[in-house]
Structures are given as structure tokens and as C-alpha cells.
Amino acid sequence: MSGEDERGAGDGDAARRGEERRPRWSGWPVRPVRLARSGWSGRSRLFKAAGVAVGCALVVSVAGAAWAYWQLNHNIKSVDIDSALGDDRPPRAMTTPTGTVTASASPLPSGALNILVLGSDSRGGERNKELGGGSSEGARSDTAMIVHVDEGRSEATVVSIPRDTLVTRPSCPQSSGGSTPMAYSVMFNSAYSTGGPVCAVKTVETMTNVRMDHYIEIDFAGFADLVDALGGVTVTTDEDISDEDSHLELEAGTHHLDGTQALAFARTRHGIGDGSDLGRIGLQQKLVKALLDQVSSTDLLASPTRLYTVADALTSSLTTDTGLNSLSELVDLGQSLRSLSSTSMETVTMPVIPALSDPNRVVAEEPEAAELWESLK
């Protein structure tokens, strides 16, 4: 047998005995190549599987976030009030930027702001009946508030306008063409039912001579969903409330209300005080402050699911002007108002006196009303 045969046989005998082969050029043993390949192959497959899983999770996360953003944006309805009313309006207040300008973000505005907020009460449908709505059809703006935010946006005044106020309703442009006729000594809330958001804004600007920078309409059914998404709201009433129309029964004291109860609280009129709209306004003003407290005390960022639920309920209930018709614009507005709290918010009602023509209606009390509007400029 040759030397090469002897080495080959020796190697074969070592392999059969399970011994490690030594390279001819080294005295150090190395692990069999077969075992090394097997180990790294298993790890490689594991890393690949983990990478695929992480990649899939990222894709799903990004896709989910994109879908959520699209859905919330899609929820918001808007009306182009600026184009409809043109330049025949009170001058717009100048806004002052604050903060440091960076390449990635613009400073938040801090100028004074006036926002007309309407509560749209849809009177028909099964859902409305379940929520304690009236029996008549159509939609009404039974809640009207001018939210004035001071320069710096850390303080605000909410002015409620009684729906029974007799006003001069100006001629308003219609989306179908033409315009509505001017009307004298008509109820304030007829502006919305006659000409929608555009006429509501024009009527407020005509009676106050104050430019409305933004318009926000909140659907009452959506409002109930929003309160539920926030986990309810806590209010205190000084007297018992019993209203068959709104289906609200509350004893005097502090109560934590769900969405249906909160909506009934906002609608209640005949079950408190003298049954006038002024009593309802008082309850609505309490509710506004209570909601602000609830939002401030709720850590929405701690739960993305709850954050989305609240955002979905909010955007689903809104109709805005075109300056607020995107999620990013609403977020910017919210961030600019982050210093507001219930203690820095004052609620007042437009000064009124009973109308001579009808004791069930009111008219602006002058000069107090004019002085109030002047303070909002």
C-alpha cells in the first residue's frame, strides 16, 4: 500500500471512530465542516424569519397608520364659507406666530381667534329618538356659541347666543345659485335652517361686526359618541332636572354622565328654571367646561386605540370651514390651544331683554351687547 493510501485509510479510520481530523498544516483541531454548516444554517433561517416578521409588522403598522389618518381625514365635512361670502365681511384679525421656526415645523399661531360653534340638532330618525330628540323633521342650530380666544391663546371667552333672539337675517348666497331674502325680526336659529352654515356665519357677522375666523358645527348624535369615547363627563347641577322631552332625570348634585345623558343635558330646557332657552344655555356652558376638564384629565397618548376612538368620534361629528378641514389643521389648532383650561375660560350669554312684540322672544340689550362684541375684536 502506498503512502497516500495509508494516509487515506488513516483518515477514513479516524472519521469512522468519530475523531476530529487535523489539517496537515496545523496541530490545532477544527470542528468538522459539516457540523459548522449545519449550525450557521439554522441561525440564518432564524434571523431571516425574524427579519420577515419585523418587516411585516412595520408594513402593517405603517399601513394601519396611513389608513387611520385617511379615515379620520375622510370623516371631516367642510363648507367653503370664505368663497361663498367673499370680501363683504368684517376684517380678519392678524395672527402672530410664536415659537422657533425650524426647517421641519412652522410655529403655531398665537393671535386672537373667533370661532363660531353650532350644535346641529337633527330632529328625525330612529337614532335621534333614542337620544331624546324632538318629533319635528330637519336640522336646527339650537346651540350657538362664539368662542373668542385671546392673544396668546391661554384664555378664552365663550359667548352663547340664545336661539330665540330676534335678529335681522341678511341676504345669504345659496350653493344652488341665487340668494335668500333679507328678513327682519326673525329667530336667530332660522339663519341655519334657511341658508345653512354660510347664512349662520353671515348673520353672526352682521349682528356683531366681528369676523368669524373659523366655523365648527357639531352633530349632536356624534357628540354623544364623543362623550362615550372620552369615558363620560362629570357635571354638577344646583337643582333637580326632570324633562320629558329630553328624557333626563337628575337630582341636584354631581353626576357622571354617559353620552346619551350628556346630550340630554345639553338639550334640556323645560325641566329646569323657567323653561326658557336661557336655562338651557346655563347647562350647556357647564357642559363645555366639564368636557374641557375631561379631555385634560384623559391621557389619550397612553392608549393608541382609545386615542383613535376619540379622534374618530370627534371627526365624524364635525363640519368645518375649509381652513380646518384636515386632521393636520385640527391638530395644529388643538396644539395652539393646549394652555386653555376650564379655569381660564369665561362663559357669558349675549345680553338680552324680552321682545316687545313677543314675550317668548328676546332682543339684544344695548349698549351692553355692542360693548361685548367690541371686546371680541
mmCIF file of N, CA, C and O in Angstrom, residues 32 86 126 128 244 247 260 320 337 372:
data_model
loop_
_atom_site.group_PDB
_atom_site.id
_atom_site.type_symbol
_atom_site.label_atom_id
_atom_site.label_comp_id
_atom_site.label_asym_id
_atom_site.label_seq_id
_atom_site.Cartn_x
_atom_site.Cartn_y
_atom_site.Cartn_z
ATOM 1 N N PRO A 32 -15.624 19.627 12.525
ATOM 2 C CA PRO A 32 -15.966 19.159 11.177
ATOM 3 C C PRO A 32 -16.755 20.213 10.431
ATOM 4 O O PRO A 32 -17.629 20.870 10.999
ATOM 5 N N GLY A 86 -67.182 85.899 0.185
ATOM 6 C CA GLY A 86 -66.332 86.872 -0.482
ATOM 7 C C GLY A 86 -65.709 87.874 0.473
ATOM 8 O O GLY A 86 -65.399 87.556 1.630
ATOM 9 N N GLU A 126 -84.488 57.257 13.787
ATOM 10 C CA GLU A 126 -84.564 56.413 14.970
ATOM 11 C C GLU A 126 -83.472 56.760 15.983
ATOM 12 O O GLU A 126 -83.707 56.767 17.186
ATOM 13 N N ASN A 128 -82.075 59.606 16.557
ATOM 14 C CA ASN A 128 -82.414 60.831 17.253
ATOM 15 C C ASN A 128 -83.470 60.583 18.327
ATOM 16 O O ASN A 128 -83.404 61.130 19.422
ATOM 17 N N GLU A 244 -89.329 65.614 30.231
ATOM 18 C CA GLU A 244 -89.897 64.525 29.439
ATOM 19 C C GLU A 244 -89.403 64.564 28.001
ATOM 20 O O GLU A 244 -89.274 63.526 27.349
ATOM 21 N N HIS A 247 -85.809 63.364 28.107
ATOM 22 C CA HIS A 247 -85.744 62.109 28.859
ATOM 23 C C HIS A 247 -84.642 62.133 29.914
ATOM 24 O O HIS A 247 -83.998 61.113 30.166
ATOM 25 N N THR A 260 -75.359 59.620 26.045
ATOM 26 C CA THR A 260 -76.793 59.871 25.897
ATOM 27 C C THR A 260 -77.277 60.865 26.941
ATOM 28 O O THR A 260 -78.049 61.788 26.639
ATOM 29 N N THR A 320 -66.702 71.685 9.247
ATOM 30 C CA THR A 320 -65.866 72.863 9.483
ATOM 31 C C THR A 320 -65.803 73.738 8.233
ATOM 32 O O THR A 320 -66.275 73.361 7.159
ATOM 33 N N LEU A 337 -54.064 75.651 21.361
ATOM 34 C CA LEU A 337 -54.975 75.916 22.481
ATOM 35 C C LEU A 337 -54.646 75.061 23.706
ATOM 36 O O LEU A 337 -55.449 74.990 24.639
ATOM 37 N N LEU A 372 -69.972 94.125 24.345
ATOM 38 C CA LEU A 372 -69.451 92.762 24.365
ATOM 39 C C LEU A 372 -68.811 92.409 23.032
ATOM 40 O O LEU A 372 -67.686 91.868 22.982
#
